[in-house]
PDB file of C-alpha atoms in Angstrom:
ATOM      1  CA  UNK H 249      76.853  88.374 101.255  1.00 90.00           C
ATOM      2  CA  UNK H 250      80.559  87.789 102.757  1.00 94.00           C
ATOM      3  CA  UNK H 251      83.568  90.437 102.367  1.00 95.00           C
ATOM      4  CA  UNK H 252      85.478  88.554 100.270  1.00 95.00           C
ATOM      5  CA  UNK H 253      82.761  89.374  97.729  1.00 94.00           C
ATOM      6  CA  UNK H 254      82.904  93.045  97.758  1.00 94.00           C
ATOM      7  CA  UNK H 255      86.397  93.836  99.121  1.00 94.00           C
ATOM      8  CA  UNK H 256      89.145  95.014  96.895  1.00 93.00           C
ATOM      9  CA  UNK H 257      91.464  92.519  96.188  1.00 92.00           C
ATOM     10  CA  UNK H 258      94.596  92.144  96.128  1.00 94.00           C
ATOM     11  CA  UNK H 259      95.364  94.457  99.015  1.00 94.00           C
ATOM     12  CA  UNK H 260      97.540  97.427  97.734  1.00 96.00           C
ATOM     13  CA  UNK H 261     100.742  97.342 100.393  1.00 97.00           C
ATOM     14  CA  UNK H 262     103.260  99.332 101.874  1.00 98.00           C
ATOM     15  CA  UNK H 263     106.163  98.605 104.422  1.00 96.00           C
ATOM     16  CA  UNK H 264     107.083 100.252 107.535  1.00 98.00           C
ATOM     17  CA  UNK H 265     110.114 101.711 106.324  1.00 98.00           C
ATOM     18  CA  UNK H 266     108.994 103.432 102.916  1.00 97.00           C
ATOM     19  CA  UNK H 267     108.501 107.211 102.776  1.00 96.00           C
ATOM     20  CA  UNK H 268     105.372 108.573 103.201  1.00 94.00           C
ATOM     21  CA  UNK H 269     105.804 110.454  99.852  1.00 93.00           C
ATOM     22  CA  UNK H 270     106.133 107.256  98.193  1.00 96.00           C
ATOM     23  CA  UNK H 271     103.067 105.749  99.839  1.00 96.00           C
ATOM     24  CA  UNK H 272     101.271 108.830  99.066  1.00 93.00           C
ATOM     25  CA  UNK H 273     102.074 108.358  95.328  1.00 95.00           C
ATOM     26  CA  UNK H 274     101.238 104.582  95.893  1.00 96.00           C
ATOM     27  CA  UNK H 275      98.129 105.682  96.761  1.00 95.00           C
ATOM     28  CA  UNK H 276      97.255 107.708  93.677  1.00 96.00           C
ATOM     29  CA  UNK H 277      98.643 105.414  90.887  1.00 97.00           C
ATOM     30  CA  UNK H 278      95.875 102.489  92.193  1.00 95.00           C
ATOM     31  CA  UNK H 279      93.343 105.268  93.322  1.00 93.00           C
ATOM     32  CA  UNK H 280      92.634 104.329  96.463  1.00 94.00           C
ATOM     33  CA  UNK H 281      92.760 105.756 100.292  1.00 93.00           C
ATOM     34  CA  UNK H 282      94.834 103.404 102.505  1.00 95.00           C
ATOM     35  CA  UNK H 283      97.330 100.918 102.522  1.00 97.00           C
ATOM     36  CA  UNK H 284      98.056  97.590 104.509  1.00 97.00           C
ATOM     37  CA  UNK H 285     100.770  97.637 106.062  1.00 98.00           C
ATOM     38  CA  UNK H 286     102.849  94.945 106.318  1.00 97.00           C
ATOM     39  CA  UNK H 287     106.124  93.572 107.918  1.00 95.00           C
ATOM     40  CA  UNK H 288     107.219  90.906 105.702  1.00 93.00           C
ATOM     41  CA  UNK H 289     103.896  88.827 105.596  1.00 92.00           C
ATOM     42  CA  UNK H 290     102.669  90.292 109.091  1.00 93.00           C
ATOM     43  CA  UNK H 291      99.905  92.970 108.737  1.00 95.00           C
ATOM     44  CA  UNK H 292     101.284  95.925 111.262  1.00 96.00           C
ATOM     45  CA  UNK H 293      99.558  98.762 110.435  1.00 97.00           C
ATOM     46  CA  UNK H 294      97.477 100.549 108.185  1.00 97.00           C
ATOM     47  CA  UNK H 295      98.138 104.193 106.545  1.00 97.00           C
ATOM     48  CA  UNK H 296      95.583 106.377 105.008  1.00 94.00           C
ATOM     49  CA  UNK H 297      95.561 109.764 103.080  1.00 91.00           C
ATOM     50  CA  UNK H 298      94.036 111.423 106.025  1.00 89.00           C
ATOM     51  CA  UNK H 299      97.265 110.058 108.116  1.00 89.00           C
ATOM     52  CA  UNK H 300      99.190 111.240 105.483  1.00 89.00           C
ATOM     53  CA  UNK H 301      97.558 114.609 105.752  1.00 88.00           C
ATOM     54  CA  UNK H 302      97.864 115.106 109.238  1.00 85.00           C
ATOM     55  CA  UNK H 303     100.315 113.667 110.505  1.00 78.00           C
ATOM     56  CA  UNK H 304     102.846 114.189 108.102  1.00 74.00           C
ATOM     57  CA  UNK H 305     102.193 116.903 105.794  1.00 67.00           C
ATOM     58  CA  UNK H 306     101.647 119.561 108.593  1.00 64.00           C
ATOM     59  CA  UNK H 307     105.628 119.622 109.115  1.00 71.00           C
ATOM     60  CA  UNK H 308     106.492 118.789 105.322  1.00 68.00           C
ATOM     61  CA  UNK H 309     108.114 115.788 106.686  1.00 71.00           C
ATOM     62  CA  UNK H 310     107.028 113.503 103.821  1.00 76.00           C
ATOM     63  CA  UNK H 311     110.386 111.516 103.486  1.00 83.00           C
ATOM     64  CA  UNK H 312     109.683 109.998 106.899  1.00 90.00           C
ATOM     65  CA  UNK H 313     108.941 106.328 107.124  1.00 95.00           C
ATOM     66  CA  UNK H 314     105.381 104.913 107.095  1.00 96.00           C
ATOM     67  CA  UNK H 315     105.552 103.439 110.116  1.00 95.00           C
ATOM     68  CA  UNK H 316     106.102 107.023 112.216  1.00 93.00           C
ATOM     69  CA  UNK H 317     102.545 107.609 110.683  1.00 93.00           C
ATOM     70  CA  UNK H 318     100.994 104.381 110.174  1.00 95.00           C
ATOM     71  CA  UNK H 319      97.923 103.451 112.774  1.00 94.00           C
ATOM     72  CA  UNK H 320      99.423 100.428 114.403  1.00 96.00           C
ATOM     73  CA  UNK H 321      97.582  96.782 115.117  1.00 93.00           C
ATOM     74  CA  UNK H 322      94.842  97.391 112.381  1.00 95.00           C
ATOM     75  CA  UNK H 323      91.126  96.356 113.265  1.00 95.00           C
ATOM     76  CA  UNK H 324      90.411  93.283 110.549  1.00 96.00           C
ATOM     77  CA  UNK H 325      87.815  91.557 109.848  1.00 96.00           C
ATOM     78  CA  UNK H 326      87.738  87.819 107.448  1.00 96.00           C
ATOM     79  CA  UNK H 327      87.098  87.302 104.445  1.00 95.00           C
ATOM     80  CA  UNK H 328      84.197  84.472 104.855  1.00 95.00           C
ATOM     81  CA  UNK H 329      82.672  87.333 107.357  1.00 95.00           C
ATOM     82  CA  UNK H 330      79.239  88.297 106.627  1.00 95.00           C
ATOM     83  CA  UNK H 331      79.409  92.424 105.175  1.00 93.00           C
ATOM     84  CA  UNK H 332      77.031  93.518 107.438  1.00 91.00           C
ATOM     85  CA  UNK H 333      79.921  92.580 110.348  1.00 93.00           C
ATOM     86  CA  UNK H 334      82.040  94.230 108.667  1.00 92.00           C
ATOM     87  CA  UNK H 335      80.284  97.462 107.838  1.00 90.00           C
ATOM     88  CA  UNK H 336      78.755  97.208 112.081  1.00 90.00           C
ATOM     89  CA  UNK H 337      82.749  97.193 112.959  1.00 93.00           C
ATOM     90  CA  UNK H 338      83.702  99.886 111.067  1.00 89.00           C
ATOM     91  CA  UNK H 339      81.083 102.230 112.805  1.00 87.00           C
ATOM     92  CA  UNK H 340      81.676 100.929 115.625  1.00 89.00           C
ATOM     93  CA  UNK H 341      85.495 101.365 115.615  1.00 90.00           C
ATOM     94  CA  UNK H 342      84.512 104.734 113.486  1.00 87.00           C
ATOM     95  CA  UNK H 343      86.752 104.129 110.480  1.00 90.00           C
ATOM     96  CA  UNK H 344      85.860 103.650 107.216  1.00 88.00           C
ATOM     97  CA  UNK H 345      88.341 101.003 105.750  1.00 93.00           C
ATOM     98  CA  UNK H 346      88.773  97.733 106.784  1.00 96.00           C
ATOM     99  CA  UNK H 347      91.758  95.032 106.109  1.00 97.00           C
ATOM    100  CA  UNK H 348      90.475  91.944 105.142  1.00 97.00           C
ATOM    101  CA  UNK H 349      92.274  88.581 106.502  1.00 95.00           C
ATOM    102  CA  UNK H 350      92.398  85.088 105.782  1.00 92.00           C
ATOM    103  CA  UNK H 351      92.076  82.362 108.436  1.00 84.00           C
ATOM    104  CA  UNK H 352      95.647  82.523 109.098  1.00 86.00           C
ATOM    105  CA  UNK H 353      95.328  85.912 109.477  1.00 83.00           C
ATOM    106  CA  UNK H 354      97.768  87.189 105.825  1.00 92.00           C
ATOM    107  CA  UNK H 355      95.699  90.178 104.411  1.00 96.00           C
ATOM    108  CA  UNK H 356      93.566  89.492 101.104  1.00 96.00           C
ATOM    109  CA  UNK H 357      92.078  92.502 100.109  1.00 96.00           C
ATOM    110  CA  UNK H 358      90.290  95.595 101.431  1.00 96.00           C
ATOM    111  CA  UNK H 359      86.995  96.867 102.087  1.00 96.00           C
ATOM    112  CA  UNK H 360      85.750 100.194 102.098  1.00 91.00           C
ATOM    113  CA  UNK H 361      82.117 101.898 102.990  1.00 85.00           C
ATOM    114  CA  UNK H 362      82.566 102.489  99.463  1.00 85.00           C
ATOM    115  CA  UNK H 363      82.832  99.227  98.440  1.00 88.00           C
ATOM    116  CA  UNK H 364      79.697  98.336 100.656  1.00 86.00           C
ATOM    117  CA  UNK H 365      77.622 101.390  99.074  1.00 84.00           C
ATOM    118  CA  UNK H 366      78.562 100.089  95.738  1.00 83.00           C
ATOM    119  CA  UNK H 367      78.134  96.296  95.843  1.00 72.00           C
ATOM    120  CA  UNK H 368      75.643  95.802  98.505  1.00 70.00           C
ATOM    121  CA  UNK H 369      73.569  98.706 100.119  1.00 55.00           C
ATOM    122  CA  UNK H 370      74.181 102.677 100.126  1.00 57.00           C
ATOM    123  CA  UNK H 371      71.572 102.529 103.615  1.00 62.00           C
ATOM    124  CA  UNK H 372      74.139  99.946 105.000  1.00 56.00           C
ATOM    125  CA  UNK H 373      77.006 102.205 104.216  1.00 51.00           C
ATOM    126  CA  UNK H 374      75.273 104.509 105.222  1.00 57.00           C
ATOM    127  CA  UNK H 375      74.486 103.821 108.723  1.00 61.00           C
ATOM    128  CA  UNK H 376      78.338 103.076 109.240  1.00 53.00           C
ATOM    129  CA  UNK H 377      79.114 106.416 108.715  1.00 52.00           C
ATOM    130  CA  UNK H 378      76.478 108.052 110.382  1.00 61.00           C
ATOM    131  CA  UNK H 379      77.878 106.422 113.695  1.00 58.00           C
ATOM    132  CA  UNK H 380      81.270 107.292 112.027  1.00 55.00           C
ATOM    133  CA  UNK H 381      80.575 110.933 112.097  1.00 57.00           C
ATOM    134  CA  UNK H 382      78.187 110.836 115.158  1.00 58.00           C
ATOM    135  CA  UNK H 383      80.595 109.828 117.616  1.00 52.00           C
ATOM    136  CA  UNK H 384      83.872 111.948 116.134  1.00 50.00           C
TER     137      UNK H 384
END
């Protein structure tokens, strides 16, 4: 089975220069726990709650921009990628969300070891976060 037929699509999307309260809220209203970030059409970064939570909220600084917070030059994988690349990649790079990229490299959607448990295999998740939480 490929990504693009488990990821979550369209990609929910922030910029680099909106505050990190905002995202937050972003986050909430379409339920989910990270956002592409992108400069104009140019994926730079991704930011997730747990970024949110400690790297921002420790010093109440939640009007900062994104981009102070945001990990920078994401780990992607393609669309037309097999999931069980995807899900190896994200154990490997121990994260558990993954932007997902066309072949010209504009972000499509989102995939998630939730969205693997869910749609393909709860062992395959599984696995991915057992070397998640292994190596941390």
């Amino acid at each position: 089975m490929e990504v693009r037929n488990v990821m979550s699509s369209p990609a929910v999307v922030a910029n680099p220069s909106m505050p990190i309260r905002e995202a937050a809220l972003l986050m909430r209203a379409h339920g989910v726990g990270a956002l592409a970030v992108l400069a104009g059409d140019d994926l730079v970064g991704v930011v997730t709650d747990r970024d949110i939570v400690t790297r921002a909220m420790p010093d109440g600084a939640v009007d900062r921009p994104v981009g102070e917070v945001m990990s920078p030059d994401p780990v992607t994988c393609r669309a037309d990628q097999p999931v069980v690349v995807a899900s190896e990649v994200m154990g490997e790079m121990q994260i558990r969300r993954l932007p997902v990229v066309n072949g010209d490299r504009r972000i499509v959607g989102m995939i998630s070891l939730g969205d693997i448990a869910e749609n393909v295999s709860e062992e395959l998740a599984g696995q991915a976060l057992g070397e998640i939480t292994e190596m941390r």
